[in-house]
Tab-separated table of C-alpha atoms in Angstrom:
chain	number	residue	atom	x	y	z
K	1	UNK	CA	0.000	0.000	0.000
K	2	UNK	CA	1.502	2.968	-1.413
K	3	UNK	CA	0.952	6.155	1.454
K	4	UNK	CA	1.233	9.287	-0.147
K	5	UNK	CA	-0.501	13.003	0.608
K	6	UNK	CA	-4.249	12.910	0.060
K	7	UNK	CA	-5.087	16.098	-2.248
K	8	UNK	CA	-7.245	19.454	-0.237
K	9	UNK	CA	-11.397	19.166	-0.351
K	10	UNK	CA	-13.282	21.333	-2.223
K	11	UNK	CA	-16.798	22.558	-2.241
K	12	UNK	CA	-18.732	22.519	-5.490
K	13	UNK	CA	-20.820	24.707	-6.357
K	14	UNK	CA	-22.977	24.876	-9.730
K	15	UNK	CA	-25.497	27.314	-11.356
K	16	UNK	CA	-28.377	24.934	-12.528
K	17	UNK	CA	-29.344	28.130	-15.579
K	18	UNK	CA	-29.172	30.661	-16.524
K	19	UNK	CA	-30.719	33.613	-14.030
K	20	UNK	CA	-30.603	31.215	-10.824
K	21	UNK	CA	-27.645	31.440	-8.088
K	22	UNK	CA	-25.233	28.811	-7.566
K	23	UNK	CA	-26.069	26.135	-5.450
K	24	UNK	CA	-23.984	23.708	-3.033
K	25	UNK	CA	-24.026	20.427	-4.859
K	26	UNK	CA	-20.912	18.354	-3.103
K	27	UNK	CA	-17.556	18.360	-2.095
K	28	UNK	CA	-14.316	16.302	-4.605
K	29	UNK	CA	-10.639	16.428	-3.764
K	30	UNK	CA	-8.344	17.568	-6.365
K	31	UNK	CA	-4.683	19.783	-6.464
K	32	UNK	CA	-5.760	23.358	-7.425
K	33	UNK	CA	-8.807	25.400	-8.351
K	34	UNK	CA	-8.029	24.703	-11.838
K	35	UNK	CA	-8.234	20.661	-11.494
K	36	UNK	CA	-11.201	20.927	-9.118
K	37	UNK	CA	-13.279	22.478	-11.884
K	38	UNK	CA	-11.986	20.122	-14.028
K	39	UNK	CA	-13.474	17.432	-11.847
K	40	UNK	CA	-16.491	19.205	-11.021
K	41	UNK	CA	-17.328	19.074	-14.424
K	42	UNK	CA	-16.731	15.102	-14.442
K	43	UNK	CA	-18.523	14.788	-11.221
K	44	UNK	CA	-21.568	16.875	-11.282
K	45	UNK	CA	-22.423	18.329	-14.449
K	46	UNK	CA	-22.956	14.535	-16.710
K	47	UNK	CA	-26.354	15.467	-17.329
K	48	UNK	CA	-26.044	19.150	-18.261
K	49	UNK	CA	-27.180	20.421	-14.639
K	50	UNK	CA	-24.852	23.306	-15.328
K	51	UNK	CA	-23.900	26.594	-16.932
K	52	UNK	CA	-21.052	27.634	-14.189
K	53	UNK	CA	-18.931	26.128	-11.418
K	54	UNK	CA	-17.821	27.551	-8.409
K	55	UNK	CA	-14.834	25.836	-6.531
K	56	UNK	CA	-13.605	26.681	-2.693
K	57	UNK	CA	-11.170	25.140	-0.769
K	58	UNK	CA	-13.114	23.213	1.944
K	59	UNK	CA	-10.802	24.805	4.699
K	60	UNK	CA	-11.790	28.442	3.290
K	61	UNK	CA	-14.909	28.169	4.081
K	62	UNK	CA	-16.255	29.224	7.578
K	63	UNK	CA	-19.515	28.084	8.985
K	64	UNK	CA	-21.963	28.987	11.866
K	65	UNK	CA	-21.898	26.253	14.708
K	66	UNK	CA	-25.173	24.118	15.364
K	67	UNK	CA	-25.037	25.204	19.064
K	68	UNK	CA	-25.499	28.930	17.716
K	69	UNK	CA	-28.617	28.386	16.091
K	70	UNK	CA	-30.780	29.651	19.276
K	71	UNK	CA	-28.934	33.100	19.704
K	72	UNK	CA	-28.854	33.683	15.884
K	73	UNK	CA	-32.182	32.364	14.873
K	74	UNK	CA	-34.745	32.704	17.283
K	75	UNK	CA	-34.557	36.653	17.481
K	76	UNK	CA	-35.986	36.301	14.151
K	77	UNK	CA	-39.084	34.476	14.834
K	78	UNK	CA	-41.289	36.230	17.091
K	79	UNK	CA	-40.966	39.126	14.507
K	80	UNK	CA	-43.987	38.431	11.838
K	81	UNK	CA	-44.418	41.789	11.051
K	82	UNK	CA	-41.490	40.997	8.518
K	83	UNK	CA	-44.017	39.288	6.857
K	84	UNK	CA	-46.294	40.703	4.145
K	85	UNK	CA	-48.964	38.348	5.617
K	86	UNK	CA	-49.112	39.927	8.808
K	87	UNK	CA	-50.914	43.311	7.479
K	88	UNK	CA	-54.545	42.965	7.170
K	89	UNK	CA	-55.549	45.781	4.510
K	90	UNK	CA	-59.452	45.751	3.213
K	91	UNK	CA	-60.412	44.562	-0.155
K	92	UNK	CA	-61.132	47.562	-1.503
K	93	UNK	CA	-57.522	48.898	-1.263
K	94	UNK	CA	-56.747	46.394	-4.363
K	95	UNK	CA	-53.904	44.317	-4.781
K	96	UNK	CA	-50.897	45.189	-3.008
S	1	UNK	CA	-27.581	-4.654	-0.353
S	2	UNK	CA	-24.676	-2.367	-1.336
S	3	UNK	CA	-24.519	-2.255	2.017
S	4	UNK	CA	-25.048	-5.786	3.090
S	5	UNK	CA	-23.830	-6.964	6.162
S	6	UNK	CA	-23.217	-3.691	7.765
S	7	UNK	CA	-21.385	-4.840	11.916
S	8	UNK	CA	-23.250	-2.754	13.804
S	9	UNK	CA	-22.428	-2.930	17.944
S	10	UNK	CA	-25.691	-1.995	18.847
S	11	UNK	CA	-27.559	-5.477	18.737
S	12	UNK	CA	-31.180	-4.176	19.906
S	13	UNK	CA	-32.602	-0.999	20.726
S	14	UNK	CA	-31.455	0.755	24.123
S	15	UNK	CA	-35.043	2.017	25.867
S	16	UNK	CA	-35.439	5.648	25.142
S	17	UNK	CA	-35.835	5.950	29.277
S	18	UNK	CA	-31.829	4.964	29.628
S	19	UNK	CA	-30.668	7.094	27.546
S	20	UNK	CA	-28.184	10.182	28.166
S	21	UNK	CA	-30.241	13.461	27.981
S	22	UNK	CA	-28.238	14.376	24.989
S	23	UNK	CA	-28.806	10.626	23.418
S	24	UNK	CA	-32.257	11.347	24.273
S	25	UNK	CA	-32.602	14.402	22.022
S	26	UNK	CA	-30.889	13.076	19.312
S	27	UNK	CA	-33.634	10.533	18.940
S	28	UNK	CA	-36.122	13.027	19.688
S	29	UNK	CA	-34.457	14.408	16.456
S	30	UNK	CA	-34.741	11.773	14.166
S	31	UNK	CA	-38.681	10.772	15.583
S	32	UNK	CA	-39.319	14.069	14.102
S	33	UNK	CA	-37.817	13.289	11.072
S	34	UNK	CA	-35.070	15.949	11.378
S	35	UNK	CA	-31.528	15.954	9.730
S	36	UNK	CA	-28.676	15.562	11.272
S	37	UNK	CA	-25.606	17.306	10.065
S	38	UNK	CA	-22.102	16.861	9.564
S	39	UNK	CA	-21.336	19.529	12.775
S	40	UNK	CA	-24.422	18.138	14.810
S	41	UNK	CA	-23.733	16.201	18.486
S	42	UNK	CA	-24.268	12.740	17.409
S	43	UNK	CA	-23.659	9.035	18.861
S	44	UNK	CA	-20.200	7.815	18.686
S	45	UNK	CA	-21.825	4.662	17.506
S	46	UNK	CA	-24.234	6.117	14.943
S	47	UNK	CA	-20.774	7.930	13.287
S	48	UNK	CA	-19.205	4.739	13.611
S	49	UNK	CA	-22.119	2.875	11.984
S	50	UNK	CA	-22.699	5.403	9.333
S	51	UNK	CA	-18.915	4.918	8.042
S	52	UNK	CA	-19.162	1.665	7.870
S	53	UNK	CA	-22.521	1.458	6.000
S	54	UNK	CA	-21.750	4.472	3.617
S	55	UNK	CA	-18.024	2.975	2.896
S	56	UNK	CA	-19.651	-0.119	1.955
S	57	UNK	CA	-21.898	1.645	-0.511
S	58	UNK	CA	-18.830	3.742	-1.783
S	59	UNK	CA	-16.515	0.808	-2.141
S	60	UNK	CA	-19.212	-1.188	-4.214
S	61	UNK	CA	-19.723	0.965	-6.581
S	62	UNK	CA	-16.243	1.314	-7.507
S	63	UNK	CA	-15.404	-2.109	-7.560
S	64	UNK	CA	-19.445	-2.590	-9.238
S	65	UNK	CA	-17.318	-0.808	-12.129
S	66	UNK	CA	-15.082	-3.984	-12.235
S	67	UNK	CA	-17.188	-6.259	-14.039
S	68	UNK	CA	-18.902	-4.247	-16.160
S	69	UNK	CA	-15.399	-2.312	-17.680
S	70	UNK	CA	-14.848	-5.764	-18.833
S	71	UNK	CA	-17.322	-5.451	-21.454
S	72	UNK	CA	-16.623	-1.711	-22.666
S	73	UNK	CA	-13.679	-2.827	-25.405
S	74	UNK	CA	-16.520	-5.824	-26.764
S	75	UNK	CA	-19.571	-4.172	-26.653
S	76	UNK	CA	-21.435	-5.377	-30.130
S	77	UNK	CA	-22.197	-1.657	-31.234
S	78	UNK	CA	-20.525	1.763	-31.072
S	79	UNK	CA	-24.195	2.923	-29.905
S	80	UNK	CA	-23.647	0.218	-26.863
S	81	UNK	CA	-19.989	0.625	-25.716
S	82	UNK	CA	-21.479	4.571	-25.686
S	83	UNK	CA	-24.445	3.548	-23.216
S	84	UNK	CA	-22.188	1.510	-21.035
S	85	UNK	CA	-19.564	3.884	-20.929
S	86	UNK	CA	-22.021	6.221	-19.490
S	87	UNK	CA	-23.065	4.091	-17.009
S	88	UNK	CA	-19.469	3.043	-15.573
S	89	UNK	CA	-19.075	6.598	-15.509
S	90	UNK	CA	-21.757	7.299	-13.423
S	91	UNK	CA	-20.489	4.545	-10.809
S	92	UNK	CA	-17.675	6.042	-9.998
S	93	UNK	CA	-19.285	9.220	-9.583
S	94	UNK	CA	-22.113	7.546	-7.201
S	95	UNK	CA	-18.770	6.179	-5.614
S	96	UNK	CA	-17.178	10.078	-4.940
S	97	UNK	CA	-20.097	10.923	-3.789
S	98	UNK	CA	-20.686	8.614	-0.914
S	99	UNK	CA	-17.144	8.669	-0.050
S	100	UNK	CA	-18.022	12.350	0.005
S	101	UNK	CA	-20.702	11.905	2.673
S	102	UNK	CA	-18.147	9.446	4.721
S	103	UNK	CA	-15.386	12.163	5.050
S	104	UNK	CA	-18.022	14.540	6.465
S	105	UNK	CA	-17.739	12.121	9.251
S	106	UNK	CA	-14.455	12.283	9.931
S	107	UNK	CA	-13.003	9.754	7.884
S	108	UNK	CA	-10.082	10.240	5.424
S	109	UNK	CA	-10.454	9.073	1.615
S	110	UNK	CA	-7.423	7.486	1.840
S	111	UNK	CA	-8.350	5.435	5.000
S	112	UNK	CA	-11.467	4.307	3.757
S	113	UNK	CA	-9.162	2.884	0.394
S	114	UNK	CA	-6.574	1.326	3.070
S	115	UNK	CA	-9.883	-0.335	4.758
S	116	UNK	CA	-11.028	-1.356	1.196
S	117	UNK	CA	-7.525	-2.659	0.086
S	118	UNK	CA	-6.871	-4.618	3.336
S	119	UNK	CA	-10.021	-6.391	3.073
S	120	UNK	CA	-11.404	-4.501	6.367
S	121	UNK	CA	-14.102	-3.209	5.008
S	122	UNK	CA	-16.522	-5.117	2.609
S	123	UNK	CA	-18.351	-4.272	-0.682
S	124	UNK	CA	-21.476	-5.751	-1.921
S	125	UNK	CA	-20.916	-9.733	-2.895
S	126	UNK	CA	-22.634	-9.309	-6.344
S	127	UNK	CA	-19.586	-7.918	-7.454
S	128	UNK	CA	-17.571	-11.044	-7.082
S	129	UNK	CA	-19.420	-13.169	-9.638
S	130	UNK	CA	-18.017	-13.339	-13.347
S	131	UNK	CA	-18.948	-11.568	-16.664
S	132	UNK	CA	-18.635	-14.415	-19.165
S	133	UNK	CA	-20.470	-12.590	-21.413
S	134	UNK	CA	-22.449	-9.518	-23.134
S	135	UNK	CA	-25.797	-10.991	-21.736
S	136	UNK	CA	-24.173	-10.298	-18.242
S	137	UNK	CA	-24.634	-6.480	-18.975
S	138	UNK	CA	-28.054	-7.358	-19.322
S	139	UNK	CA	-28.895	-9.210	-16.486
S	140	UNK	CA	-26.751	-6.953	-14.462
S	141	UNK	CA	-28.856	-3.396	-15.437
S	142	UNK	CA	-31.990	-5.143	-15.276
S	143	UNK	CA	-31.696	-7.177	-11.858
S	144	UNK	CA	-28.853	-5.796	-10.079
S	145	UNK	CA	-28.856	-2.126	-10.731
S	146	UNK	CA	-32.906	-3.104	-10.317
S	147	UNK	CA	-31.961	-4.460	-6.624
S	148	UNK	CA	-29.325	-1.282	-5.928
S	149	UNK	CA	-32.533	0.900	-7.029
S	150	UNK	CA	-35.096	-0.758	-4.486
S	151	UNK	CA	-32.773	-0.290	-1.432
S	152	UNK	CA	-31.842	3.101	-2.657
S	153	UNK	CA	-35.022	4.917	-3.127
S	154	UNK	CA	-35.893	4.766	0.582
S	155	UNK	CA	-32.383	5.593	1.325
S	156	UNK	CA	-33.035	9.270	-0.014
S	157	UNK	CA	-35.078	9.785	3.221
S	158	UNK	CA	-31.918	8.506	5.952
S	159	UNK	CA	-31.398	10.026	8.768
S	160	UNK	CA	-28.313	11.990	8.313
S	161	UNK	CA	-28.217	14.721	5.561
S	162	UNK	CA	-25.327	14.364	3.584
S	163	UNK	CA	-25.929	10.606	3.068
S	164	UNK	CA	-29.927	11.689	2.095
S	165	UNK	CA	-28.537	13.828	-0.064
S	166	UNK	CA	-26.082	11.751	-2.006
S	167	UNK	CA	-29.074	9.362	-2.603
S	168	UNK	CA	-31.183	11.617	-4.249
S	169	UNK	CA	-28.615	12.242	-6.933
S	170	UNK	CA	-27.634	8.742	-7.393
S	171	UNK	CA	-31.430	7.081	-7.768
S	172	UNK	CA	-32.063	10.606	-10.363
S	173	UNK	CA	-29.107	8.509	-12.315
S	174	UNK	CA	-29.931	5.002	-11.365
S	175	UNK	CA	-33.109	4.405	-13.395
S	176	UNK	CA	-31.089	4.858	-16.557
S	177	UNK	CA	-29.038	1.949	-15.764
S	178	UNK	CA	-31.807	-0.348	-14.967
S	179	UNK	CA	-33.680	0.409	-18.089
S	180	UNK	CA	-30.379	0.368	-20.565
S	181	UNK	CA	-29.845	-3.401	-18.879
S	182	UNK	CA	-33.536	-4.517	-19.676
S	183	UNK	CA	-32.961	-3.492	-23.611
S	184	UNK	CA	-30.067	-5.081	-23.548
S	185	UNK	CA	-32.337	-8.229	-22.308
S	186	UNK	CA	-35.078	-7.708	-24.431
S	187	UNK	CA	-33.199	-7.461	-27.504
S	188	UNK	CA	-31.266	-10.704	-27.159
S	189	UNK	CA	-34.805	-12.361	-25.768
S	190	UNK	CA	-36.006	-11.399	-29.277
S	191	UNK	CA	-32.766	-12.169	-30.827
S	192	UNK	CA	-31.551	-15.746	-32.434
S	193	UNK	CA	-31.946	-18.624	-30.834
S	194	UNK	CA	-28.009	-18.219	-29.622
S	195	UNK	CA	-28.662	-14.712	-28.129
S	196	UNK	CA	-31.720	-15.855	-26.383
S	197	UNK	CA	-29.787	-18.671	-24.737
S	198	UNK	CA	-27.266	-16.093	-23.606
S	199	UNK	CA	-30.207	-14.060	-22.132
S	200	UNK	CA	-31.266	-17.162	-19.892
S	201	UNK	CA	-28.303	-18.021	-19.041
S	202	UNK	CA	-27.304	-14.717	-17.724
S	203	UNK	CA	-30.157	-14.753	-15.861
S	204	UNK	CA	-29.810	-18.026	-14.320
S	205	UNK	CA	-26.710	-17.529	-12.920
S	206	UNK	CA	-27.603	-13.767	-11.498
S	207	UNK	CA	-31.010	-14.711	-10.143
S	208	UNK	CA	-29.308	-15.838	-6.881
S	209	UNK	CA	-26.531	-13.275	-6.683
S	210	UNK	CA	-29.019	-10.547	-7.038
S	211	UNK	CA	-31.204	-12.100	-4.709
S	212	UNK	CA	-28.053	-11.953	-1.989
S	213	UNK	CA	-27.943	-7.943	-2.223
S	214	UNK	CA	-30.495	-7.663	-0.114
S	215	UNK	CA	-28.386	-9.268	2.978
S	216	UNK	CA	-29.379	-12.501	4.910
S	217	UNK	CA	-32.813	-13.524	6.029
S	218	UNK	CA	-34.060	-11.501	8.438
S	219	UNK	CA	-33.986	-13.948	11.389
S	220	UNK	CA	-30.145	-13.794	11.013
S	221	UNK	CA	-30.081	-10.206	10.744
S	222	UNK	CA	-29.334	-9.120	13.967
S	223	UNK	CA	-28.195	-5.790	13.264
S	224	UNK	CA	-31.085	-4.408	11.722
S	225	UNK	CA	-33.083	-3.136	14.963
S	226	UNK	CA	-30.602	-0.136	16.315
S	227	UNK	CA	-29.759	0.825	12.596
S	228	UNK	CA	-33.601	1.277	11.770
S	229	UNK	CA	-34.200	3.476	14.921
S	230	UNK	CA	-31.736	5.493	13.657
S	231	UNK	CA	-33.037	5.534	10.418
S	232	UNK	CA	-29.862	4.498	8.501
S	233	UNK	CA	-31.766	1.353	7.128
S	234	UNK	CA	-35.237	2.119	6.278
S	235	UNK	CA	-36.543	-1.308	5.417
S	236	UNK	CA	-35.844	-5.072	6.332
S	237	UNK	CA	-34.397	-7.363	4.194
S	238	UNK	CA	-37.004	-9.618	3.547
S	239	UNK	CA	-39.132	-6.792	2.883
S	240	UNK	CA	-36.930	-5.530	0.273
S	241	UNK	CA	-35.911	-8.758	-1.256
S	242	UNK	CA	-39.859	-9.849	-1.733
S	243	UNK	CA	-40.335	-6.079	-3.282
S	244	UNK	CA	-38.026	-7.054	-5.700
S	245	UNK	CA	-39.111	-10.866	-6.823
S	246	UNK	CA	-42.669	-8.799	-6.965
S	247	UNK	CA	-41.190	-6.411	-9.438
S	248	UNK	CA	-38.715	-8.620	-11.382
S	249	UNK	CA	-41.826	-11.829	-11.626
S	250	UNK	CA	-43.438	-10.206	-14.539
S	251	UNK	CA	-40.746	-8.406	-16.309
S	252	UNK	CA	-39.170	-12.242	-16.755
S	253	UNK	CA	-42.197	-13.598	-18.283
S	254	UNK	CA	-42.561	-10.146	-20.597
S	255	UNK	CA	-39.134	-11.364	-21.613
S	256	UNK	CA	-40.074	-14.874	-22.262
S	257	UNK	CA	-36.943	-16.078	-19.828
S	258	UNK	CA	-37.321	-18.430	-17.217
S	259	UNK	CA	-36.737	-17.613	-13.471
S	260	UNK	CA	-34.423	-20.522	-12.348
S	261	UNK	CA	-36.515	-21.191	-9.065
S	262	UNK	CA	-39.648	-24.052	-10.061
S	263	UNK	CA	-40.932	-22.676	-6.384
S	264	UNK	CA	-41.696	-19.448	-8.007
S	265	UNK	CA	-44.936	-19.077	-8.105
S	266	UNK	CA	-48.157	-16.356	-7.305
S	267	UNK	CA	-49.882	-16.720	-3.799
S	268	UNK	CA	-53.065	-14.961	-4.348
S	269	UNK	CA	-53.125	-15.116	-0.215
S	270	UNK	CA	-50.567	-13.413	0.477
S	271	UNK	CA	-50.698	-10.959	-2.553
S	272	UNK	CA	-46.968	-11.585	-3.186
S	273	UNK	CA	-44.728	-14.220	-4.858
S	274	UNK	CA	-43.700	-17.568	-3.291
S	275	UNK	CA	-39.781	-17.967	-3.737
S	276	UNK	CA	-36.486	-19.894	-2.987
S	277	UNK	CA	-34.024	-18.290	-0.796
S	278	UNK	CA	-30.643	-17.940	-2.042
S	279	UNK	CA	-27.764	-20.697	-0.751
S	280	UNK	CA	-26.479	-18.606	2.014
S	281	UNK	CA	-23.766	-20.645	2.393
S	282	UNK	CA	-22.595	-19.198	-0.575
S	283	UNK	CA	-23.468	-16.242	-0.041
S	284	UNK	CA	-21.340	-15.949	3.454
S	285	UNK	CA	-18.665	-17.518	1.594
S	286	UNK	CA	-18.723	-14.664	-0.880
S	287	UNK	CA	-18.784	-11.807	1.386
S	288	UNK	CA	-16.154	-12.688	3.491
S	289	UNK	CA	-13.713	-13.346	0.817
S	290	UNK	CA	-14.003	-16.463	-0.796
S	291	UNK	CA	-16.160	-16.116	-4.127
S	292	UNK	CA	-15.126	-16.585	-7.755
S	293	UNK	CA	-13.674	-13.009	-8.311
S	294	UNK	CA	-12.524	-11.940	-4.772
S	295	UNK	CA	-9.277	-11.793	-5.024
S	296	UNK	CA	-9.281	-10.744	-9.103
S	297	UNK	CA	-11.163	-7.759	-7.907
S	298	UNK	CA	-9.283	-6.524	-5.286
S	299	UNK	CA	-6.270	-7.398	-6.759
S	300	UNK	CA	-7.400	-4.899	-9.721
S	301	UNK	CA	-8.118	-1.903	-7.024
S	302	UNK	CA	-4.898	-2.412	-5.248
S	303	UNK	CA	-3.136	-1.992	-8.941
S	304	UNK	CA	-5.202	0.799	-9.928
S	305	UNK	CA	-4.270	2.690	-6.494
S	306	UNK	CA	-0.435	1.583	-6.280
S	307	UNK	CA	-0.029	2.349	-9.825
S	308	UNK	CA	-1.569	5.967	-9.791
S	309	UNK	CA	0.553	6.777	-6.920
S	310	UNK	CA	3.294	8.758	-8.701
S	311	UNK	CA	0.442	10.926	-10.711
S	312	UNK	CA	-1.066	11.853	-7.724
S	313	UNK	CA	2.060	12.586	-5.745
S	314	UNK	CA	3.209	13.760	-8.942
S	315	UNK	CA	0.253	16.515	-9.405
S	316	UNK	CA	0.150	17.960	-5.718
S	317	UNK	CA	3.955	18.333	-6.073
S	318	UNK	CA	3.125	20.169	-9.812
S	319	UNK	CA	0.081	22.017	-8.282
S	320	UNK	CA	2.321	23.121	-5.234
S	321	UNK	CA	5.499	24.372	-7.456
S	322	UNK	CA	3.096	26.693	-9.364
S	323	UNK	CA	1.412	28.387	-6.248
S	324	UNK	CA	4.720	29.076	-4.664
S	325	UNK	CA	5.735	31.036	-8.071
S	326	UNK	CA	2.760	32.755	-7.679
S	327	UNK	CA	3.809	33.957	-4.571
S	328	UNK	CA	6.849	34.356	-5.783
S	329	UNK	CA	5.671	36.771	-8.629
């Protein structure tokens, strides 16, 4: 069994059309930027599911931890007057 | 199936009442029908579990690409060596992305290979049976690819997200395969007397493999219960395997081929098929080592892996040089 350096992780990320955002879609290993899109290509774009590629080193990216999700979400919940929903306006005031 | 006899350590379910309050929620978690993520608290054992059972998915459909690649230099048509292409193609991406969803878990790529290589992890058994000829792509579309699809589709609702997610690409891709292996069937069914032969005999000698994929009987299953609260296996095996004879019954007699079981037959009690079980002798004799193609198999990853050492070394080395000029610059 040969040991040798495993190559970094990268994130994938592909816009599905024209007009839509790039999405997360999976993570490959490969040298650069330059080979990941290579692979990317390979990997997840067989079917055409894509018109661009986005690569990121895995260790660039920074994420929020699960044991956040109380202080940073909840503040956001008991606030429904964010909503468009939460404004009762009479029929007669048309569509709005 | 891929994942077929998964060694779980938790035998039977530990009562919700003993466990740990953080245990506790994580059930709590999956009752509801949550996600859990790569970052989420989880069970030492469930992580340990989850490698195991996603490794043994990833590592089958590499080597699944074994057999099959056999047949890509002598497929009868350009049209054909084009379709099958495709489809070994999409194994080994089906195979980077479920090695994908292992790493999340905190395994390396290259450990998972090492487990592969050193025969400490497994692959599905189906894989160790012989392609004699261009029939075999047939039966193997239609019933294996069939099987891998039946254990897959619930799959796409597992507990833990990554894993979910890599199943709902793969079964998007799978259906292709089964349906390019039934042509292949019907068309030789149809064919001369010769290529109908071929057809049958494919058939007979993959009705018992593919019957195997689904894992042993489920009174010798006893790792099932802890992995199905956990909602990494989704189904039994029996349940699975009788899905399958159901679906596969009729498509045989469509094709005019004979299932090689005389027991096979419609029980208008029970609404399902009467079958044979697979020799499960053979079948633990295949799993743990010791069927026709084992040691070809393996013998071809090791190769593959000890032979592509100096191009990977080669391009991190290449890859590195250039950065540091950029610096440099």
């Amino acid at each position: 069994m040969t040991v040798s350096e495993e190559w970094p992780l990268w994130e994938i990320f592909i816009r599905g059309q024209h007009g839509m955002s790039h999405r997360h879609v999976g993570s490959l290993h490969a040298v650069d930027a330059e080979h990941a899109i290579k692979n990317a290509r390979d990997v997840y774009t067989r079917r055409n599911e894509g018109v661009s590629i986005w690569v990121v080193e895995a260790s660039n990216i920074s994420a929020s931890s699960p044991s956040n999700k109380g202080p940073l979400f909840d503040p956001s919940r008991d606030k429904v007057y964010r909503h468009p929903t939460f404004y009762d306006l009479p029929d007669e005031a048309g569509n709005m | 199936m891929y994942a077929q006899m998964v060694k779980s350590t938790g035998e039977t379910v530990v009562a919700k009442e003993k466990l740990s309050p953080k245990e506790r929620e994580f059930q709590d978690r999956i009752d509801r029908g949550e996600k859990i993520e790569p970052k989420d608290w989880m069970p030492e054992e469930y992580r340990k579990n989850l490698i195991r059972q996603i490794g043994q998915h990833a590592h089958s459909e590499i080597v699944g690409q074994l057999p099959e690649g056999n047949w890509i230099t002598r497929a009868p048509t350009l049209e054909r060596k084009a379709n099958l292409l495709a489809k070994v193609q999409d194994e080994a991406g089906h195979g980077l992305y479920l090695y994908c969803a292992a790493e999340t878990l905190g395994v390396s790529r290259d450990e998972l290979f090492d487990m592969l290589h050193k025969g400490k992890m497994k692959y599905s058994s189906i894989f160790n049976y012989p392609t004699l000829t261009w029939a075999d792509m047939g039966a193997i579309g239609w019933l294996v690819d069939g099987a891998a699809i039946m254990n897959q589709v619930p799959l796409q609702r597992t507990s833990y997200g990554p894993y979910a997610r890599a199943m709902v690409r793969i079964c998007k891709e799978e259906s292709f395969h089964q349906r390019q292996g039934f042509q292949i069937m019907l068309t030789m069914a149809q064919g001369t007397e010769d290529q109908k032969r071929m057809a049958q005999d494919a058939l007979n000698r993959f009705w018992y493999p593919s019957l195997m994929m689904f894992g042993p009987s489920d009174k010798d299953s006893v790792h099932s219960a802890q992995s199905m609260a956990w909602k990494i296996k989704m189904n039994s095996n029996d349940e699975l395997r009788q899905k399958f004879v159901d679906e596969i019954a009729p498509q045989a007699a469509f094709l005019g081929l004979n299932i090689p079981d005389d027991d096979l037959v419609w029980n208008e009690k029970t609404g399902h098929h009467d079958y044979s079980e697979p020799d499960w002798d053979e079948f633990f004799q295949v799993i743990s080592g010791n069927g026709p193609c084992n040691k070809e198999r393996l013998d071809a990853r090791k190769k593959a892996w000890n032979d592509g050492a100096w191009v990977r070394d080669g391009m991190l080395a290449h890859a590195r040089k250039k950065a540091m000029r950029k610096v440099a610059e």
